[in-house]
Amino acid sequence: MICSLLTRKNLPERFLNNMKIIDLTRLISEDMPVYPGAEQPKLTPVSSVAAAGFRETRLTMFSHTGTHMDAPAHVFTGRATLDSFPASRFIGRALVIDCRGPENGRIISPECLERQETKAEAADFLLFNTGWSRFWGREEYFRDYPVIGDDVARRL
């Protein structure tokens, strides 16, 4: 559903000029990295063009596999789930804030946000580039990753 909204004819006019789409997705595969303790995704062919006239694959995976968004209900009982938000809530202008640094386990401080404060106030979404993607596919990816600090969370 969200993919169908990301066509030029469906986007609001304000997004069409000077818009750059940033793809944050990771390919879903049976050998992709998953959070320690989670099962690998399973892709099971259930139909083929030769046998049924179409190809279909059953995809089985945990909801936190690969690129995903956490809803408030992920950590708070009784809070909103992603399906309670309209798809349009996830389209908007984003600002990428460079918070890369060499330290593992660091907390993203207000200083990262303050460097871009005026632009951040005009954005619908903030993306914190921590550089952590360099660890994708390695054990370090799931350990001591950067997070926003309480001060930053309050400001957002």
PDB file of N, CA and C in Angstrom, residues 25-107:
ATOM      1  N   THR A  25      15.751   0.661   2.743  1.00  0.00           N
ATOM      2  CA  THR A  25      15.379  -0.746   2.853  1.00  0.00           C
ATOM      3  C   THR A  25      16.565  -1.686   2.658  1.00  0.00           C
ATOM      4  N   ARG A  26      16.429  -2.861   3.220  1.00  0.00           N
ATOM      5  CA  ARG A  26      17.358  -3.972   3.021  1.00  0.00           C
ATOM      6  C   ARG A  26      16.597  -5.096   2.357  1.00  0.00           C
ATOM      7  N   LEU A  27      17.245  -5.799   1.468  1.00  0.00           N
ATOM      8  CA  LEU A  27      16.636  -6.923   0.765  1.00  0.00           C
ATOM      9  C   LEU A  27      16.319  -8.049   1.751  1.00  0.00           C
ATOM     10  N   ILE A  28      15.096  -8.558   1.694  1.00  0.00           N
ATOM     11  CA  ILE A  28      14.702  -9.692   2.537  1.00  0.00           C
ATOM     12  C   ILE A  28      15.219 -10.963   1.869  1.00  0.00           C
ATOM     13  N   SER A  29      15.981 -11.745   2.600  1.00  0.00           N
ATOM     14  CA  SER A  29      16.484 -13.030   2.086  1.00  0.00           C
ATOM     15  C   SER A  29      16.619 -14.000   3.254  1.00  0.00           C
ATOM     16  N   GLU A  30      16.731 -15.267   2.921  1.00  0.00           N
ATOM     17  CA  GLU A  30      16.819 -16.287   3.975  1.00  0.00           C
ATOM     18  C   GLU A  30      18.140 -16.253   4.727  1.00  0.00           C
ATOM     19  N   ASP A  31      19.141 -15.592   4.181  1.00  0.00           N
ATOM     20  CA  ASP A  31      20.442 -15.545   4.857  1.00  0.00           C
ATOM     21  C   ASP A  31      20.798 -14.142   5.362  1.00  0.00           C
ATOM     22  N   MET A  32      19.808 -13.262   5.423  1.00  0.00           N
ATOM     23  CA  MET A  32      20.073 -11.902   5.887  1.00  0.00           C
ATOM     24  C   MET A  32      20.322 -11.885   7.396  1.00  0.00           C
ATOM     25  N   PRO A  33      21.014 -10.873   7.895  1.00  0.00           N
ATOM     26  CA  PRO A  33      21.208 -10.753   9.338  1.00  0.00           C
ATOM     27  C   PRO A  33      19.874 -10.513  10.043  1.00  0.00           C
ATOM     28  N   VAL A  34      19.682 -11.180  11.163  1.00  0.00           N
ATOM     29  CA  VAL A  34      18.498 -10.962  11.992  1.00  0.00           C
ATOM     30  C   VAL A  34      18.959 -10.759  13.431  1.00  0.00           C
ATOM     31  N   TYR A  35      18.114 -10.133  14.215  1.00  0.00           N
ATOM     32  CA  TYR A  35      18.452  -9.872  15.606  1.00  0.00           C
ATOM     33  C   TYR A  35      18.748 -11.199  16.314  1.00  0.00           C
ATOM     34  N   PRO A  36      19.776 -11.232  17.151  1.00  0.00           N
ATOM     35  CA  PRO A  36      20.121 -12.478  17.837  1.00  0.00           C
ATOM     36  C   PRO A  36      18.918 -13.105  18.542  1.00  0.00           C
ATOM     37  N   GLY A  37      18.678 -14.383  18.265  1.00  0.00           N
ATOM     38  CA  GLY A  37      17.557 -15.114  18.844  1.00  0.00           C
ATOM     39  C   GLY A  37      16.356 -15.195  17.929  1.00  0.00           C
ATOM     40  N   ALA A  38      16.293 -14.343  16.923  1.00  0.00           N
ATOM     41  CA  ALA A  38      15.179 -14.381  15.967  1.00  0.00           C
ATOM     42  C   ALA A  38      15.463 -15.431  14.891  1.00  0.00           C
ATOM     43  N   GLU A  39      14.400 -15.989  14.340  1.00  0.00           N
ATOM     44  CA  GLU A  39      14.549 -16.958  13.251  1.00  0.00           C
ATOM     45  C   GLU A  39      14.806 -16.230  11.939  1.00  0.00           C
ATOM     46  N   GLN A  40      15.523 -16.887  11.055  1.00  0.00           N
ATOM     47  CA  GLN A  40      15.762 -16.352   9.720  1.00  0.00           C
ATOM     48  C   GLN A  40      14.448 -16.303   8.951  1.00  0.00           C
ATOM     49  N   PRO A  41      14.302 -15.373   8.014  1.00  0.00           N
ATOM     50  CA  PRO A  41      13.117 -15.372   7.152  1.00  0.00           C
ATOM     51  C   PRO A  41      13.076 -16.660   6.334  1.00  0.00           C
ATOM     52  N   LYS A  42      11.878 -17.063   5.998  1.00  0.00           N
ATOM     53  CA  LYS A  42      11.695 -18.234   5.135  1.00  0.00           C
ATOM     54  C   LYS A  42      10.887 -17.795   3.923  1.00  0.00           C
ATOM     55  N   LEU A  43      11.397 -18.091   2.730  1.00  0.00           N
ATOM     56  CA  LEU A  43      10.708 -17.791   1.484  1.00  0.00           C
ATOM     57  C   LEU A  43      10.410 -19.124   0.824  1.00  0.00           C
ATOM     58  N   THR A  44       9.143 -19.504   0.791  1.00  0.00           N
ATOM     59  CA  THR A  44       8.728 -20.806   0.286  1.00  0.00           C
ATOM     60  C   THR A  44       7.907 -20.640  -0.984  1.00  0.00           C
ATOM     61  N   PRO A  45       8.397 -21.161  -2.117  1.00  0.00           N
ATOM     62  CA  PRO A  45       7.594 -21.089  -3.340  1.00  0.00           C
ATOM     63  C   PRO A  45       6.311 -21.907  -3.172  1.00  0.00           C
ATOM     64  N   VAL A  46       5.161 -21.309  -3.513  1.00  0.00           N
ATOM     65  CA  VAL A  46       3.889 -22.020  -3.404  1.00  0.00           C
ATOM     66  C   VAL A  46       3.192 -22.155  -4.756  1.00  0.00           C
ATOM     67  N   SER A  47       3.572 -21.335  -5.723  1.00  0.00           N
ATOM     68  CA  SER A  47       3.012 -21.430  -7.071  1.00  0.00           C
ATOM     69  C   SER A  47       4.090 -21.068  -8.071  1.00  0.00           C
ATOM     70  N   SER A  48       3.983 -21.642  -9.258  1.00  0.00           N
ATOM     71  CA  SER A  48       4.914 -21.301 -10.329  1.00  0.00           C
ATOM     72  C   SER A  48       4.119 -20.922 -11.575  1.00  0.00           C
ATOM     73  N   VAL A  49       4.759 -20.178 -12.449  1.00  0.00           N
ATOM     74  CA  VAL A  49       4.117 -19.796 -13.703  1.00  0.00           C
ATOM     75  C   VAL A  49       3.776 -21.044 -14.496  1.00  0.00           C
ATOM     76  N   ALA A  50       4.707 -22.004 -14.511  1.00  0.00           N
ATOM     77  CA  ALA A  50       4.486 -23.237 -15.284  1.00  0.00           C
ATOM     78  C   ALA A  50       3.290 -24.033 -14.770  1.00  0.00           C
ATOM     79  N   ALA A  51       3.147 -24.142 -13.458  1.00  0.00           N
ATOM     80  CA  ALA A  51       2.084 -24.975 -12.889  1.00  0.00           C
ATOM     81  C   ALA A  51       0.757 -24.236 -12.696  1.00  0.00           C
ATOM     82  N   ALA A  52       0.808 -22.965 -12.311  1.00  0.00           N
ATOM     83  CA  ALA A  52      -0.418 -22.255 -11.946  1.00  0.00           C
ATOM     84  C   ALA A  52      -0.692 -21.011 -12.792  1.00  0.00           C
ATOM     85  N   GLY A  53       0.260 -20.633 -13.630  1.00  0.00           N
ATOM     86  CA  GLY A  53       0.080 -19.436 -14.435  1.00  0.00           C
ATOM     87  C   GLY A  53       0.562 -18.170 -13.740  1.00  0.00           C
ATOM     88  N   PHE A  54       1.076 -18.309 -12.536  1.00  0.00           N
ATOM     89  CA  PHE A  54       1.634 -17.174 -11.793  1.00  0.00           C
ATOM     90  C   PHE A  54       2.607 -17.713 -10.761  1.00  0.00           C
ATOM     91  N   ARG A  55       3.492 -16.845 -10.325  1.00  0.00           N
ATOM     92  CA  ARG A  55       4.464 -17.206  -9.295  1.00  0.00           C
ATOM     93  C   ARG A  55       4.056 -16.538  -7.994  1.00  0.00           C
ATOM     94  N   GLU A  56       4.107 -17.311  -6.906  1.00  0.00           N
ATOM     95  CA  GLU A  56       3.807 -16.761  -5.588  1.00  0.00           C
ATOM     96  C   GLU A  56       4.727 -17.415  -4.569  1.00  0.00           C
ATOM     97  N   THR A  57       5.152 -16.610  -3.583  1.00  0.00           N
ATOM     98  CA  THR A  57       6.065 -17.084  -2.546  1.00  0.00           C
ATOM     99  C   THR A  57       5.489 -16.747  -1.187  1.00  0.00           C
ATOM    100  N   ARG A  58       5.490 -17.729  -0.293  1.00  0.00           N
ATOM    101  CA  ARG A  58       5.076 -17.479   1.099  1.00  0.00           C
ATOM    102  C   ARG A  58       6.287 -16.910   1.838  1.00  0.00           C
ATOM    103  N   LEU A  59       6.073 -15.771   2.484  1.00  0.00           N
ATOM    104  CA  LEU A  59       7.122 -15.109   3.244  1.00  0.00           C
ATOM    105  C   LEU A  59       6.780 -15.223   4.722  1.00  0.00           C
ATOM    106  N   THR A  60       7.683 -15.830   5.498  1.00  0.00           N
ATOM    107  CA  THR A  60       7.490 -15.985   6.934  1.00  0.00           C
ATOM    108  C   THR A  60       8.673 -15.339   7.642  1.00  0.00           C
ATOM    109  N   MET A  61       8.362 -14.350   8.487  1.00  0.00           N
ATOM    110  CA  MET A  61       9.437 -13.677   9.217  1.00  0.00           C
ATOM    111  C   MET A  61       8.845 -12.906  10.398  1.00  0.00           C
ATOM    112  N   PHE A  62       9.701 -12.547  11.324  1.00  0.00           N
ATOM    113  CA  PHE A  62       9.297 -11.717  12.447  1.00  0.00           C
ATOM    114  C   PHE A  62       9.105 -10.281  11.971  1.00  0.00           C
ATOM    115  N   SER A  63       8.259  -9.542  12.640  1.00  0.00           N
ATOM    116  CA  SER A  63       7.957  -8.170  12.218  1.00  0.00           C
ATOM    117  C   SER A  63       9.141  -7.224  12.386  1.00  0.00           C
ATOM    118  N   HIS A  64      10.155  -7.620  13.112  1.00  0.00           N
ATOM    119  CA  HIS A  64      11.333  -6.770  13.288  1.00  0.00           C
ATOM    120  C   HIS A  64      12.507  -7.225  12.437  1.00  0.00           C
ATOM    121  N   THR A  65      12.218  -7.917  11.364  1.00  0.00           N
ATOM    122  CA  THR A  65      13.257  -8.378  10.452  1.00  0.00           C
ATOM    123  C   THR A  65      13.549  -7.291   9.431  1.00  0.00           C
ATOM    124  N   GLY A  66      14.804  -7.035   9.185  1.00  0.00           N
ATOM    125  CA  GLY A  66      15.184  -6.079   8.151  1.00  0.00           C
ATOM    126  C   GLY A  66      14.748  -4.670   8.484  1.00  0.00           C
ATOM    127  N   THR A  67      14.517  -3.881   7.442  1.00  0.00           N
ATOM    128  CA  THR A  67      14.087  -2.498   7.613  1.00  0.00           C
ATOM    129  C   THR A  67      12.656  -2.481   8.118  1.00  0.00           C
ATOM    130  N   HIS A  68      12.426  -1.791   9.209  1.00  0.00           N
ATOM    131  CA  HIS A  68      11.074  -1.724   9.772  1.00  0.00           C
ATOM    132  C   HIS A  68      10.959  -0.477  10.639  1.00  0.00           C
ATOM    133  N   MET A  69       9.745  -0.184  11.026  1.00  0.00           N
ATOM    134  CA  MET A  69       9.500   0.913  11.963  1.00  0.00           C
ATOM    135  C   MET A  69       8.888   0.318  13.219  1.00  0.00           C
ATOM    136  N   ASP A  70       9.300   0.842  14.342  1.00  0.00           N
ATOM    137  CA  ASP A  70       8.693   0.424  15.604  1.00  0.00           C
ATOM    138  C   ASP A  70       7.511   1.328  15.913  1.00  0.00           C
ATOM    139  N   ALA A  71       6.416   0.723  16.266  1.00  0.00           N
ATOM    140  CA  ALA A  71       5.229   1.472  16.702  1.00  0.00           C
ATOM    141  C   ALA A  71       5.309   1.661  18.213  1.00  0.00           C
ATOM    142  N   PRO A  72       4.576   2.617  18.753  1.00  0.00           N
ATOM    143  CA  PRO A  72       4.553   2.769  20.212  1.00  0.00           C
ATOM    144  C   PRO A  72       4.211   1.458  20.934  1.00  0.00           C
ATOM    145  N   ALA A  73       3.350   0.624  20.340  1.00  0.00           N
ATOM    146  CA  ALA A  73       2.949  -0.639  20.970  1.00  0.00           C
ATOM    147  C   ALA A  73       4.109  -1.622  21.115  1.00  0.00           C
ATOM    148  N   HIS A  74       5.201  -1.383  20.423  1.00  0.00           N
ATOM    149  CA  HIS A  74       6.358  -2.279  20.531  1.00  0.00           C
ATOM    150  C   HIS A  74       6.939  -2.277  21.946  1.00  0.00           C
ATOM    151  N   VAL A  75       6.865  -1.127  22.607  1.00  0.00           N
ATOM    152  CA  VAL A  75       7.450  -1.037  23.949  1.00  0.00           C
ATOM    153  C   VAL A  75       6.482  -0.532  25.019  1.00  0.00           C
ATOM    154  N   PHE A  76       5.248  -0.148  24.616  1.00  0.00           N
ATOM    155  CA  PHE A  76       4.279   0.349  25.582  1.00  0.00           C
ATOM    156  C   PHE A  76       2.949  -0.384  25.415  1.00  0.00           C
ATOM    157  N   THR A  77       2.501  -1.059  26.441  1.00  0.00           N
ATOM    158  CA  THR A  77       1.234  -1.784  26.410  1.00  0.00           C
ATOM    159  C   THR A  77       0.074  -0.839  26.113  1.00  0.00           C
ATOM    160  N   GLY A  78      -0.796  -1.272  25.198  1.00  0.00           N
ATOM    161  CA  GLY A  78      -1.998  -0.519  24.893  1.00  0.00           C
ATOM    162  C   GLY A  78      -1.804   0.688  23.993  1.00  0.00           C
ATOM    163  N   ARG A  79      -0.612   0.903  23.487  1.00  0.00           N
ATOM    164  CA  ARG A  79      -0.356   2.063  22.620  1.00  0.00           C
ATOM    165  C   ARG A  79      -0.609   1.716  21.160  1.00  0.00           C
ATOM    166  N   ALA A  80      -0.470   2.677  20.282  1.00  0.00           N
ATOM    167  CA  ALA A  80      -0.801   2.545  18.862  1.00  0.00           C
ATOM    168  C   ALA A  80       0.092   1.550  18.137  1.00  0.00           C
ATOM    169  N   THR A  81      -0.525   0.835  17.202  1.00  0.00           N
ATOM    170  CA  THR A  81       0.193  -0.052  16.294  1.00  0.00           C
ATOM    171  C   THR A  81       0.286   0.646  14.942  1.00  0.00           C
ATOM    172  N   LEU A  82       1.211   0.207  14.088  1.00  0.00           N
ATOM    173  CA  LEU A  82       1.413   0.899  12.813  1.00  0.00           C
ATOM    174  C   LEU A  82       0.164   0.922  11.946  1.00  0.00           C
ATOM    175  N   ASP A  83      -0.649  -0.127  12.009  1.00  0.00           N
ATOM    176  CA  ASP A  83      -1.846  -0.156  11.163  1.00  0.00           C
ATOM    177  C   ASP A  83      -2.884   0.884  11.583  1.00  0.00           C
ATOM    178  N   SER A  84      -2.713   1.513  12.723  1.00  0.00           N
ATOM    179  CA  SER A  84      -3.659   2.546  13.148  1.00  0.00           C
ATOM    180  C   SER A  84      -3.311   3.921  12.560  1.00  0.00           C
ATOM    181  N   PHE A  85      -2.171   4.030  11.900  1.00  0.00           N
ATOM    182  CA  PHE A  85      -1.771   5.280  11.269  1.00  0.00           C
ATOM    183  C   PHE A  85      -2.095   5.221   9.779  1.00  0.00           C
ATOM    184  N   PRO A  86      -2.585   6.306   9.191  1.00  0.00           N
ATOM    185  CA  PRO A  86      -2.805   6.299   7.735  1.00  0.00           C
ATOM    186  C   PRO A  86      -1.449   6.273   7.023  1.00  0.00           C
ATOM    187  N   ALA A  87      -1.402   5.660   5.852  1.00  0.00           N
ATOM    188  CA  ALA A  87      -0.152   5.575   5.086  1.00  0.00           C
ATOM    189  C   ALA A  87       0.420   6.957   4.796  1.00  0.00           C
ATOM    190  N   SER A  88      -0.432   7.951   4.636  1.00  0.00           N
ATOM    191  CA  SER A  88       0.035   9.304   4.339  1.00  0.00           C
ATOM    192  C   SER A  88       0.884   9.878   5.476  1.00  0.00           C
ATOM    193  N   ARG A  89       0.756   9.320   6.665  1.00  0.00           N
ATOM    194  CA  ARG A  89       1.538   9.780   7.824  1.00  0.00           C
ATOM    195  C   ARG A  89       3.035   9.501   7.649  1.00  0.00           C
ATOM    196  N   PHE A  90       3.375   8.604   6.725  1.00  0.00           N
ATOM    197  CA  PHE A  90       4.759   8.179   6.542  1.00  0.00           C
ATOM    198  C   PHE A  90       5.400   8.772   5.291  1.00  0.00           C
ATOM    199  N   ILE A  91       4.798   9.819   4.760  1.00  0.00           N
ATOM    200  CA  ILE A  91       5.356  10.504   3.596  1.00  0.00           C
ATOM    201  C   ILE A  91       5.560  11.955   3.995  1.00  0.00           C
ATOM    202  N   GLY A  92       6.731  12.488   3.722  1.00  0.00           N
ATOM    203  CA  GLY A  92       6.982  13.876   4.075  1.00  0.00           C
ATOM    204  C   GLY A  92       8.405  14.277   3.780  1.00  0.00           C
ATOM    205  N   ARG A  93       8.718  15.489   4.154  1.00  0.00           N
ATOM    206  CA  ARG A  93      10.072  16.012   3.956  1.00  0.00           C
ATOM    207  C   ARG A  93      10.939  15.588   5.125  1.00  0.00           C
ATOM    208  N   ALA A  94      12.089  15.070   4.786  1.00  0.00           N
ATOM    209  CA  ALA A  94      13.010  14.589   5.819  1.00  0.00           C
ATOM    210  C   ALA A  94      14.319  15.364   5.757  1.00  0.00           C
ATOM    211  N   LEU A  95      14.959  15.427   6.878  1.00  0.00           N
ATOM    212  CA  LEU A  95      16.290  16.008   6.976  1.00  0.00           C
ATOM    213  C   LEU A  95      17.220  14.927   7.505  1.00  0.00           C
ATOM    214  N   VAL A  96      18.327  14.712   6.807  1.00  0.00           N
ATOM    215  CA  VAL A  96      19.343  13.768   7.277  1.00  0.00           C
ATOM    216  C   VAL A  96      20.333  14.552   8.121  1.00  0.00           C
ATOM    217  N   ILE A  97      20.491  14.142   9.362  1.00  0.00           N
ATOM    218  CA  ILE A  97      21.414  14.797  10.282  1.00  0.00           C
ATOM    219  C   ILE A  97      22.618  13.881  10.473  1.00  0.00           C
ATOM    220  N   ASP A  98      23.783  14.395  10.180  1.00  0.00           N
ATOM    221  CA  ASP A  98      25.019  13.616  10.270  1.00  0.00           C
ATOM    222  C   ASP A  98      25.466  13.532  11.725  1.00  0.00           C
ATOM    223  N   CYS A  99      25.346  12.347  12.293  1.00  0.00           N
ATOM    224  CA  CYS A  99      25.766  12.101  13.679  1.00  0.00           C
ATOM    225  C   CYS A  99      26.816  11.003  13.731  1.00  0.00           C
ATOM    226  N   ARG A 100      27.554  10.838  12.636  1.00  0.00           N
ATOM    227  CA  ARG A 100      28.563   9.776  12.610  1.00  0.00           C
ATOM    228  C   ARG A 100      29.670  10.067  13.603  1.00  0.00           C
ATOM    229  N   GLY A 101      30.150   8.997  14.209  1.00  0.00           N
ATOM    230  CA  GLY A 101      31.235   9.111  15.168  1.00  0.00           C
ATOM    231  C   GLY A 101      31.852   7.756  15.408  1.00  0.00           C
ATOM    232  N   PRO A 102      33.058   7.742  15.897  1.00  0.00           N
ATOM    233  CA  PRO A 102      33.776   6.473  16.061  1.00  0.00           C
ATOM    234  C   PRO A 102      33.360   5.645  17.271  1.00  0.00           C
ATOM    235  N   GLU A 103      32.670   6.247  18.239  1.00  0.00           N
ATOM    236  CA  GLU A 103      32.417   5.512  19.463  1.00  0.00           C
ATOM    237  C   GLU A 103      31.215   4.570  19.345  1.00  0.00           C
ATOM    238  N   ASN A 104      31.393   3.365  19.848  1.00  0.00           N
ATOM    239  CA  ASN A 104      30.293   2.404  19.919  1.00  0.00           C
ATOM    240  C   ASN A 104      29.443   2.719  21.132  1.00  0.00           C
ATOM    241  N   GLY A 105      28.166   2.449  21.032  1.00  0.00           N
ATOM    242  CA  GLY A 105      27.282   2.612  22.173  1.00  0.00           C
ATOM    243  C   GLY A 105      27.028   4.041  22.572  1.00  0.00           C
ATOM    244  N   ARG A 106      27.348   4.978  21.700  1.00  0.00           N
ATOM    245  CA  ARG A 106      27.182   6.375  22.094  1.00  0.00           C
ATOM    246  C   ARG A 106      25.727   6.823  22.010  1.00  0.00           C
ATOM    247  N   ILE A 107      25.416   7.816  22.784  1.00  0.00           N
ATOM    248  CA  ILE A 107      24.075   8.395  22.781  1.00  0.00           C
ATOM    249  C   ILE A 107      24.123   9.650  21.913  1.00  0.00           C
TER     250      ILE A 107
END
